[in-house]
Coordinates of N, CA and C and ligand atoms in Angstrom, one line a residue:
M1 N 12.5 29.5 -1.6 CA 12.9 28.2 -1.8 C 14.4 28.0 -1.7
G2 N 14.8 27.1 -0.8 CA 16.2 26.9 -0.7 C 16.8 26.0 -1.7
E3 N 18.0 25.5 -1.5 CA 18.6 24.7 -2.6 C 18.2 23.2 -2.4
I4 N 18.5 22.4 -3.4 CA 18.1 21.0 -3.3 C 19.3 20.1 -3.0
K5 N 19.2 19.4 -2.0 CA 20.3 18.5 -1.6 C 19.9 17.0 -2.0
T6 N 20.9 16.3 -2.4 CA 20.7 14.9 -2.8 C 20.4 14.0 -1.6
L7 N 19.3 13.2 -1.7 CA 19.1 12.2 -0.7 C 19.4 10.8 -1.2
I8 N 18.9 10.5 -2.4 CA 19.3 9.2 -3.0 C 19.7 9.5 -4.5
D9 N 21.0 9.1 -4.8 CA 21.5 9.4 -6.1 C 21.0 8.4 -7.1
E10 N 21.3 8.7 -8.4 CA 20.9 7.9 -9.5 C 21.3 6.4 -9.4
E11 N 22.6 6.2 -9.0 CA 23.1 4.9 -8.9 C 22.4 4.0 -7.9
K12 N 22.2 4.7 -6.7 CA 21.4 4.0 -5.6 C 20.0 3.6 -6.1
L13 N 19.4 4.5 -6.7 CA 18.0 4.3 -7.2 C 18.0 3.1 -8.2
S14 N 18.9 3.2 -9.1 CA 18.9 2.1 -10.1 C 19.2 0.7 -9.5
K15 N 20.1 0.7 -8.6 CA 20.5 -0.6 -7.9 C 19.3 -1.1 -7.2
R16 N 18.6 -0.3 -6.4 CA 17.5 -0.8 -5.6 C 16.3 -1.2 -6.5
I17 N 16.1 -0.4 -7.6 CA 15.0 -0.8 -8.5 C 15.3 -2.1 -9.1
S18 N 16.5 -2.4 -9.5 CA 16.9 -3.7 -10.0 C 16.6 -4.8 -9.0
E19 N 16.9 -4.6 -7.8 CA 16.6 -5.6 -6.7 C 15.1 -5.9 -6.6
I20 N 14.3 -4.8 -6.6 CA 12.9 -5.0 -6.5 C 12.3 -5.7 -7.7
A21 N 12.9 -5.4 -8.9 CA 12.4 -6.0 -10.2 C 12.8 -7.5 -10.1
G22 N 13.9 -7.8 -9.6 CA 14.3 -9.2 -9.5 C 13.4 -10.0 -8.6
Q23 N 13.0 -9.4 -7.5 CA 12.1 -10.0 -6.5 C 10.7 -10.2 -7.1
I24 N 10.2 -9.2 -7.8 CA 8.9 -9.3 -8.5 C 8.9 -10.4 -9.5
E25 N 10.0 -10.4 -10.3 CA 10.2 -11.3 -11.4 C 10.1 -12.8 -10.9
K26 N 10.7 -13.0 -9.7 CA 10.7 -14.3 -9.1 C 9.4 -14.7 -8.6
E27 N 8.7 -13.8 -7.9 CA 7.4 -14.0 -7.3 C 6.3 -14.2 -8.3
Y28 N 6.4 -13.6 -9.4 CA 5.4 -13.6 -10.4 C 5.8 -14.4 -11.7
A29 N 6.8 -15.3 -11.5 CA 7.3 -16.1 -12.6 C 6.2 -16.8 -13.4
G30 N 6.1 -16.6 -14.7 CA 5.1 -17.2 -15.6 C 3.8 -16.5 -15.6
K31 N 3.7 -15.4 -14.8 CA 2.4 -14.7 -14.7 C 2.4 -13.4 -15.4
E32 N 1.3 -13.0 -15.9 CA 1.3 -11.6 -16.5 C 1.0 -10.7 -15.3
I33 N 1.7 -9.6 -15.2 CA 1.6 -8.6 -14.2 C 0.9 -7.3 -14.8
T34 N 0.0 -6.8 -14.0 CA -0.6 -5.5 -14.4 C -0.1 -4.4 -13.4
F35 N 0.7 -3.5 -13.9 CA 1.1 -2.4 -13.1 C 0.1 -1.3 -13.1
I36 N -0.3 -0.8 -12.0 CA -1.1 0.4 -12.0 C -0.2 1.6 -11.5
C37 N 0.1 2.4 -12.5 CA 1.0 3.6 -12.2 C 0.1 4.7 -11.7
I38 N 0.5 5.3 -10.6 CA -0.3 6.4 -10.0 C 0.3 7.7 -10.5
L39 N -0.4 8.3 -11.4 CA 0.1 9.6 -12.0 C 0.0 10.7 -11.0
K40 N 0.9 11.7 -11.1 CA 2.0 11.7 -12.1 C 3.3 11.2 -11.5
G41 N 3.4 11.3 -10.2 CA 4.6 11.0 -9.5 C 5.3 9.7 -9.7
S42 N 4.6 8.7 -10.0 CA 5.2 7.4 -10.1 C 5.6 6.9 -11.5
V43 N 5.5 7.9 -12.5 CA 5.8 7.5 -13.9 C 7.2 7.1 -14.0
F44 N 8.2 7.8 -13.5 CA 9.6 7.5 -13.7 C 9.9 6.1 -13.1
F45 N 9.4 5.9 -11.9 CA 9.7 4.6 -11.1 C 9.0 3.5 -11.9
T46 N 7.8 3.6 -12.3 CA 7.0 2.6 -13.0 C 7.8 2.1 -14.2
V47 N 8.2 3.1 -15.0 CA 8.8 2.8 -16.3 C 10.2 2.1 -16.1
D48 N 11.0 2.6 -15.1 CA 12.3 2.0 -14.9 C 12.1 0.6 -14.3
L49 N 11.1 0.4 -13.4 CA 10.9 -0.9 -12.8 C 10.4 -1.9 -13.9
A50 N 9.5 -1.5 -14.7 CA 8.9 -2.3 -15.8 C 10.0 -2.8 -16.7
K51 N 10.9 -1.9 -17.1 CA 12.0 -2.2 -18.0 C 12.9 -3.3 -17.5
K52 N 13.0 -3.4 -16.2 CA 13.9 -4.3 -15.5 C 13.3 -5.7 -15.3
I53 N 12.0 -5.8 -15.6 CA 11.4 -7.1 -15.4 C 11.3 -7.9 -16.7
N54 N 11.9 -9.1 -16.6 CA 11.8 -10.0 -17.8 C 10.6 -10.8 -17.7
G55 N 9.5 -10.4 -18.4 CA 8.2 -11.1 -18.3 C 7.2 -10.1 -18.8
D56 N 5.9 -10.6 -18.8 CA 4.8 -9.7 -19.3 C 4.3 -8.7 -18.3
V57 N 4.5 -7.5 -18.6 CA 4.0 -6.4 -17.7 C 3.1 -5.5 -18.5
K58 N 1.9 -5.4 -18.0 CA 1.0 -4.4 -18.7 C 0.9 -3.2 -17.8
L59 N 0.7 -2.1 -18.5 CA 0.6 -0.8 -17.8 C -0.8 -0.2 -17.8
E60 N -1.2 0.2 -16.6 CA -2.5 1.0 -16.5 C -2.1 2.2 -15.7
F61 N -3.0 3.2 -15.9 CA -2.7 4.5 -15.2 C -3.9 5.0 -14.5
I62 N -3.7 5.6 -13.4 CA -4.8 6.2 -12.6 C -4.3 7.5 -12.0
R63 N -5.1 8.5 -11.9 CA -4.7 9.7 -11.2 C -5.6 10.2 -10.2
V64 N -5.1 10.3 -9.0 CA -5.9 10.8 -7.9 C -5.2 12.0 -7.3
S65 N -5.9 12.8 -6.6 CA -5.1 13.9 -6.0 C -5.5 14.1 -4.6
S66 N -4.6 14.3 -3.7 CA -4.8 14.5 -2.3 C -4.2 15.8 -1.9
Y67 N -3.4 16.3 -2.8 CA -2.7 17.6 -2.5 C -3.2 18.7 -3.4
N68 N -3.6 19.8 -2.8 CA -4.0 20.9 -3.7 C -2.8 21.5 -4.3
D69 N -1.9 21.9 -3.5 CA -0.6 22.4 -3.9 C 0.3 22.4 -2.7
G70 N 1.6 22.8 -2.8 CA 2.4 22.9 -1.7 C 2.7 21.5 -1.0
T71 N 3.0 21.5 0.2 CA 3.5 20.3 0.9 C 2.5 19.7 1.9
E72 N 1.3 20.3 2.0 CA 0.4 19.7 3.0 C -0.7 18.9 2.3
S73 N -1.1 17.8 2.9 CA -2.2 17.0 2.4 C -3.5 17.7 2.7
S74 N -4.4 17.7 1.7 CA -5.7 18.3 1.9 C -6.6 17.3 2.7
G75 N -6.2 16.0 2.6 CA -7.0 15.0 3.3 C -8.2 14.6 2.4
E76 N -8.4 15.2 1.3 CA -9.5 15.0 0.5 C -9.0 14.3 -0.8
I77 N -9.5 13.1 -1.2 CA -9.0 12.5 -2.3 C -9.9 12.6 -3.5
K78 N -9.4 13.0 -4.6 CA -10.3 13.2 -5.8 C -9.8 12.3 -6.9
M79 N -10.7 11.6 -7.6 CA -10.3 10.8 -8.8 C -10.2 11.7 -10.0
K80 N -9.0 11.9 -10.5 CA -8.9 12.8 -11.6 C -8.8 12.1 -13.0
L81 N -8.3 10.8 -13.0 CA -8.3 10.0 -14.2 C -8.5 8.6 -13.7
D82 N -9.6 8.0 -14.2 CA -9.9 6.6 -13.8 C -9.2 5.6 -14.7
L83 N -9.2 4.3 -14.3 CA -8.7 3.3 -15.2 C -9.5 3.2 -16.5
K84 N -8.9 2.9 -17.6 CA -9.6 2.8 -18.8 C -10.0 1.3 -19.1
D85 N -9.2 0.4 -18.7 CA -9.4 -1.0 -19.0 C -9.7 -1.8 -17.7
S86 N -10.4 -3.0 -17.8 CA -10.7 -3.8 -16.7 C -9.5 -4.4 -16.1
I87 N -9.5 -4.5 -14.7 CA -8.4 -5.3 -14.0 C -9.0 -6.5 -13.4
K88 N -10.2 -6.9 -13.8 CA -10.8 -8.1 -13.2 C -9.9 -9.3 -13.5
D89 N -9.7 -10.1 -12.5 CA -8.9 -11.3 -12.5 C -7.4 -11.1 -12.8
K90 N -7.0 -9.9 -12.9 CA -5.6 -9.6 -13.1 C -4.7 -9.6 -11.9
D91 N -3.4 -9.9 -12.0 CA -2.5 -9.8 -10.9 C -1.9 -8.4 -10.9
V92 N -2.4 -7.6 -10.0 CA -2.2 -6.2 -10.1 C -1.1 -5.8 -9.0
I93 N -0.2 -4.9 -9.5 CA 0.7 -4.3 -8.5 C 0.6 -2.8 -8.7
V94 N 0.1 -2.1 -7.6 CA 0.0 -0.7 -7.6 C 1.4 -0.1 -7.4
V95 N 1.8 0.8 -8.3 CA 3.1 1.4 -8.1 C 3.0 2.8 -7.8
E96 N 3.6 3.2 -6.6 CA 3.4 4.5 -6.1 C 4.8 5.1 -5.9
D97 N 4.9 6.4 -5.9 CA 6.2 7.1 -5.7 C 6.5 7.2 -4.2
I98 N 5.5 7.6 -3.4 CA 5.8 7.8 -2.0 C 4.5 7.6 -1.1
I99 N 4.7 7.0 0.0 CA 3.6 6.9 1.0 C 3.9 7.7 2.2
D100 N 3.0 8.7 2.4 CA 3.3 9.6 3.5 C 2.2 9.4 4.6
T101 N 1.1 10.0 4.6 CA 0.1 9.8 5.6 C -0.6 8.4 5.3
G102 N -0.6 8.0 4.1 CA -1.2 6.7 3.7 C -2.7 6.9 3.3
K103 N -3.2 8.1 3.3 CA -4.6 8.4 3.0 C -4.9 8.0 1.5
T104 N -4.0 8.4 0.6 CA -4.2 8.2 -0.8 C -4.3 6.7 -1.1
L105 N -3.3 6.0 -0.6 CA -3.3 4.5 -0.9 C -4.3 3.7 -0.2
S106 N -4.7 4.0 1.0 CA -5.7 3.2 1.7 C -7.0 3.4 0.9
Y107 N -7.3 4.6 0.4 CA -8.5 4.9 -0.3 C -8.4 4.1 -1.7
L108 N -7.3 4.3 -2.3 CA -7.1 3.7 -3.7 C -7.2 2.2 -3.7
I109 N -6.6 1.5 -2.7 CA -6.6 0.1 -2.7 C -8.0 -0.5 -2.5
E110 N -8.7 0.2 -1.6 CA -10.1 -0.3 -1.4 C -10.9 -0.1 -2.7
Y111 N -10.7 1.0 -3.4 CA -11.4 1.3 -4.6 C -11.1 0.2 -5.7
L112 N -9.8 -0.1 -5.8 CA -9.3 -1.1 -6.8 C -9.8 -2.5 -6.5
K113 N -9.9 -2.8 -5.2 CA -10.4 -4.2 -4.8 C -11.8 -4.4 -5.3
M114 N -12.6 -3.3 -5.4 CA -14.0 -3.5 -5.8 C -14.0 -3.9 -7.3
K115 N -12.9 -3.7 -8.0 CA -12.8 -4.1 -9.4 C -12.4 -5.5 -9.6
K116 N -12.3 -6.2 -8.5 CA -12.1 -7.7 -8.5 C -10.8 -8.2 -9.2
P117 N -9.7 -7.6 -8.9 CA -8.4 -8.2 -9.5 C -8.2 -9.6 -8.8
N118 N -7.4 -10.4 -9.5 CA -7.1 -11.7 -8.9 C -6.3 -11.5 -7.6
T119 N -5.2 -10.7 -7.7 CA -4.4 -10.3 -6.6 C -4.1 -8.9 -6.7
I120 N -3.8 -8.3 -5.5 CA -3.4 -6.9 -5.6 C -2.3 -6.6 -4.5
R121 N -1.2 -6.1 -5.0 CA -0.1 -5.8 -4.1 C 0.3 -4.3 -4.3
L122 N 1.1 -3.9 -3.4 CA 1.5 -2.4 -3.4 C 3.0 -2.3 -3.4
C123 N 3.5 -1.5 -4.3 CA 5.0 -1.3 -4.4 C 5.2 0.2 -4.3
T124 N 6.0 0.7 -3.4 CA 6.3 2.1 -3.4 C 7.8 2.3 -3.4
L125 N 8.2 3.4 -4.1 CA 9.7 3.7 -4.1 C 10.1 4.2 -2.8
L126 N 9.3 5.1 -2.2 CA 9.7 5.7 -0.9 C 8.6 5.5 0.1
D127 N 9.0 5.4 1.3 CA 8.1 5.2 2.4 C 8.6 6.2 3.5
K128 N 7.6 7.1 3.9 CA 7.9 8.1 4.9 C 7.0 7.8 6.1
P129 N 7.4 6.8 7.0 CA 6.5 6.3 8.0 C 6.1 7.3 9.1
D130 N 6.9 8.3 9.3 CA 6.7 9.2 10.4 C 5.3 9.9 10.5
R131 N 4.8 10.1 9.3 CA 3.5 10.8 9.3 C 2.3 10.0 9.0
R132 N 2.5 8.6 9.1 CA 1.4 7.7 8.7 C 0.2 7.9 9.6
V133 N -1.0 8.1 9.0 CA -2.2 8.1 9.8 C -3.2 6.9 9.4
E134 N -3.1 6.5 8.2 CA -3.9 5.3 7.7 C -2.9 4.1 7.5
K135 N -3.3 3.0 8.1 CA -2.4 1.8 8.0 C -2.6 1.3 6.5
V136 N -1.4 1.0 5.9 CA -1.5 0.4 4.6 C -0.4 -0.7 4.5
K137 N -0.8 -1.8 3.9 CA 0.1 -3.0 3.8 C 0.9 -2.8 2.5
V138 N 2.2 -2.6 2.7 CA 3.1 -2.4 1.5 C 3.9 -3.6 1.3
D139 N 3.9 -4.1 0.1 CA 4.6 -5.4 -0.2 C 6.0 -5.2 -0.7
Y140 N 6.3 -4.1 -1.4 CA 7.6 -3.8 -1.8 C 8.0 -2.3 -1.5
I141 N 9.1 -2.1 -0.8 CA 9.5 -0.7 -0.5 C 10.9 -0.5 -1.0
G142 N 11.1 0.6 -1.7 CA 12.4 0.9 -2.2 C 13.3 1.4 -1.1
F143 N 12.9 2.5 -0.5 CA 13.7 3.2 0.6 C 12.7 3.7 1.7
Q144 N 13.1 3.6 2.9 CA 12.4 4.3 4.0 C 13.2 5.6 4.1
I145 N 12.5 6.7 4.2 CA 13.1 8.0 4.3 C 12.6 8.8 5.5
P146 N 13.4 9.7 6.0 CA 13.0 10.5 7.1 C 11.9 11.5 6.7
D147 N 11.3 12.2 7.6 CA 10.2 13.1 7.3 C 10.7 14.4 6.7
K148 N 11.1 14.3 5.4 CA 11.6 15.5 4.7 C 10.7 15.6 3.5
F149 N 10.5 16.8 2.9 CA 9.8 16.9 1.7 C 10.8 16.7 0.5
V150 N 10.5 15.6 -0.2 CA 11.5 15.2 -1.3 C 10.9 15.5 -2.7
V151 N 11.8 15.7 -3.6 CA 11.5 16.0 -5.0 C 12.4 15.2 -5.9
G152 N 12.0 15.2 -7.2 CA 12.8 14.5 -8.2 C 12.4 13.1 -8.5
Y153 N 12.8 12.6 -9.6 CA 12.5 11.3 -10.0 C 11.0 11.1 -10.0
G154 N 10.3 12.1 -10.5 CA 8.8 12.0 -10.5 C 8.1 12.9 -9.5
L155 N 8.8 13.0 -8.3 CA 8.1 13.8 -7.3 C 8.3 15.3 -7.5
D156 N 7.2 16.0 -7.2 CA 7.2 17.5 -7.4 C 7.0 18.3 -6.2
F157 N 7.3 19.6 -6.4 CA 6.9 20.6 -5.5 C 6.2 21.6 -6.4
D158 N 4.9 21.7 -6.3 CA 4.1 22.6 -7.2 C 4.4 22.3 -8.7
E159 N 4.5 21.0 -9.1 CA 4.8 20.6 -10.4 C 6.2 20.8 -10.9
K160 N 7.0 21.3 -10.1 CA 8.4 21.5 -10.4 C 9.3 20.3 -9.9
Y161 N 10.5 20.1 -10.5 CA 11.5 19.2 -10.1 C 11.3 17.7 -10.5
R162 N 10.2 17.4 -11.1 CA 9.9 16.0 -11.4 C 11.0 15.3 -12.3
N163 N 11.6 16.1 -13.1 CA 12.6 15.6 -14.1 C 14.0 15.5 -13.5
L164 N 14.2 15.8 -12.2 CA 15.5 15.6 -11.6 C 15.8 14.0 -11.7
P165 N 17.0 13.6 -12.0 CA 17.2 12.2 -12.1 C 17.5 11.5 -10.8
Y166 N 17.5 12.3 -9.7 CA 17.8 11.7 -8.4 C 16.7 12.2 -7.4
I167 N 16.7 11.7 -6.2 CA 15.7 12.1 -5.1 C 16.5 13.2 -4.3
G168 N 15.9 14.3 -4.2 CA 16.5 15.4 -3.4 C 15.5 15.9 -2.4
Y169 N 16.0 16.7 -1.5 CA 15.1 17.4 -0.5 C 15.4 18.9 -0.5
I170 N 14.3 19.5 -0.1 CA 14.4 21.0 -0.1 C 14.8 21.4 1.3
E171 N 15.9 22.2 1.4 CA 16.4 22.7 2.6 C 15.6 23.8 3.2
Ligands
IMP201 P1 -0.4 10.4 1.4 O1 -1.8 10.3 1.0 O2 -0.2 11.4 2.5 O3 0.3 9.1 1.7 O4 0.3 11.2 0.2 C1 0.8 10.5 -0.9 C2 1.0 11.5 -2.0 O5 1.4 12.8 -1.5 C3 2.1 11.0 -2.9 O6 1.6 10.2 -3.9 C4 2.8 12.3 -3.4 O7 2.1 12.8 -4.5 C5 2.5 13.3 -2.3 N1 3.7 13.5 -1.4 C6 3.8 13.0 -0.1 N2 5.0 13.3 0.4 C7 5.7 14.0 -0.6 C8 7.0 14.5 -0.7 O8 7.9 14.5 0.2 N3 7.3 15.1 -1.9 C9 6.4 15.2 -3.0 N4 5.2 14.7 -2.9 C10 4.8 14.1 -1.7
MG202 MG1 1.7 10.7 -6.0

């Protein structure tokens, strides 16, 4: 394992997250929003984004896994922790850390639509478009990044580095 280089520092993250929060706040003015945080990677992003929104934001959590370990997608998606409360008629924003192949999100969005939310949008902190195989409509994107394996701010390599306060990549 090589050293970790900074790709997006704390200040840039915070600034961009404030911008997205402002946009969501405007577009959902007067409405209650339900965030669906995809565990574990998007915890840091979800929390910071929610704190910057002046309005009602409810939090729900779901956990799926498409990665066994390491850096390669297994292509197989497993539901590890399902929603506990109903999202029927809710205005839902799915909050993800990163979209890579798109397999996880395209599966998850279809699954969540069956639960009949009023609206459903997708917000991702990072978008890695180079390796996309499944088309997904993303409504809010923090940063588009090159095809590097990134860690930190929730993202892990074998469960490590999630607590780094910045986004880094492994050389
Ligand atoms: P996808 O199904 O290929 O879009 O993969 C999405 C999931 O893979 C993300 O939610 C992450 O958990 C994981 N992932 C994809 N790229 C990276 C990365 O560069 N670093 C850490 N995790 C990643
Ligand atoms: Mg994830």
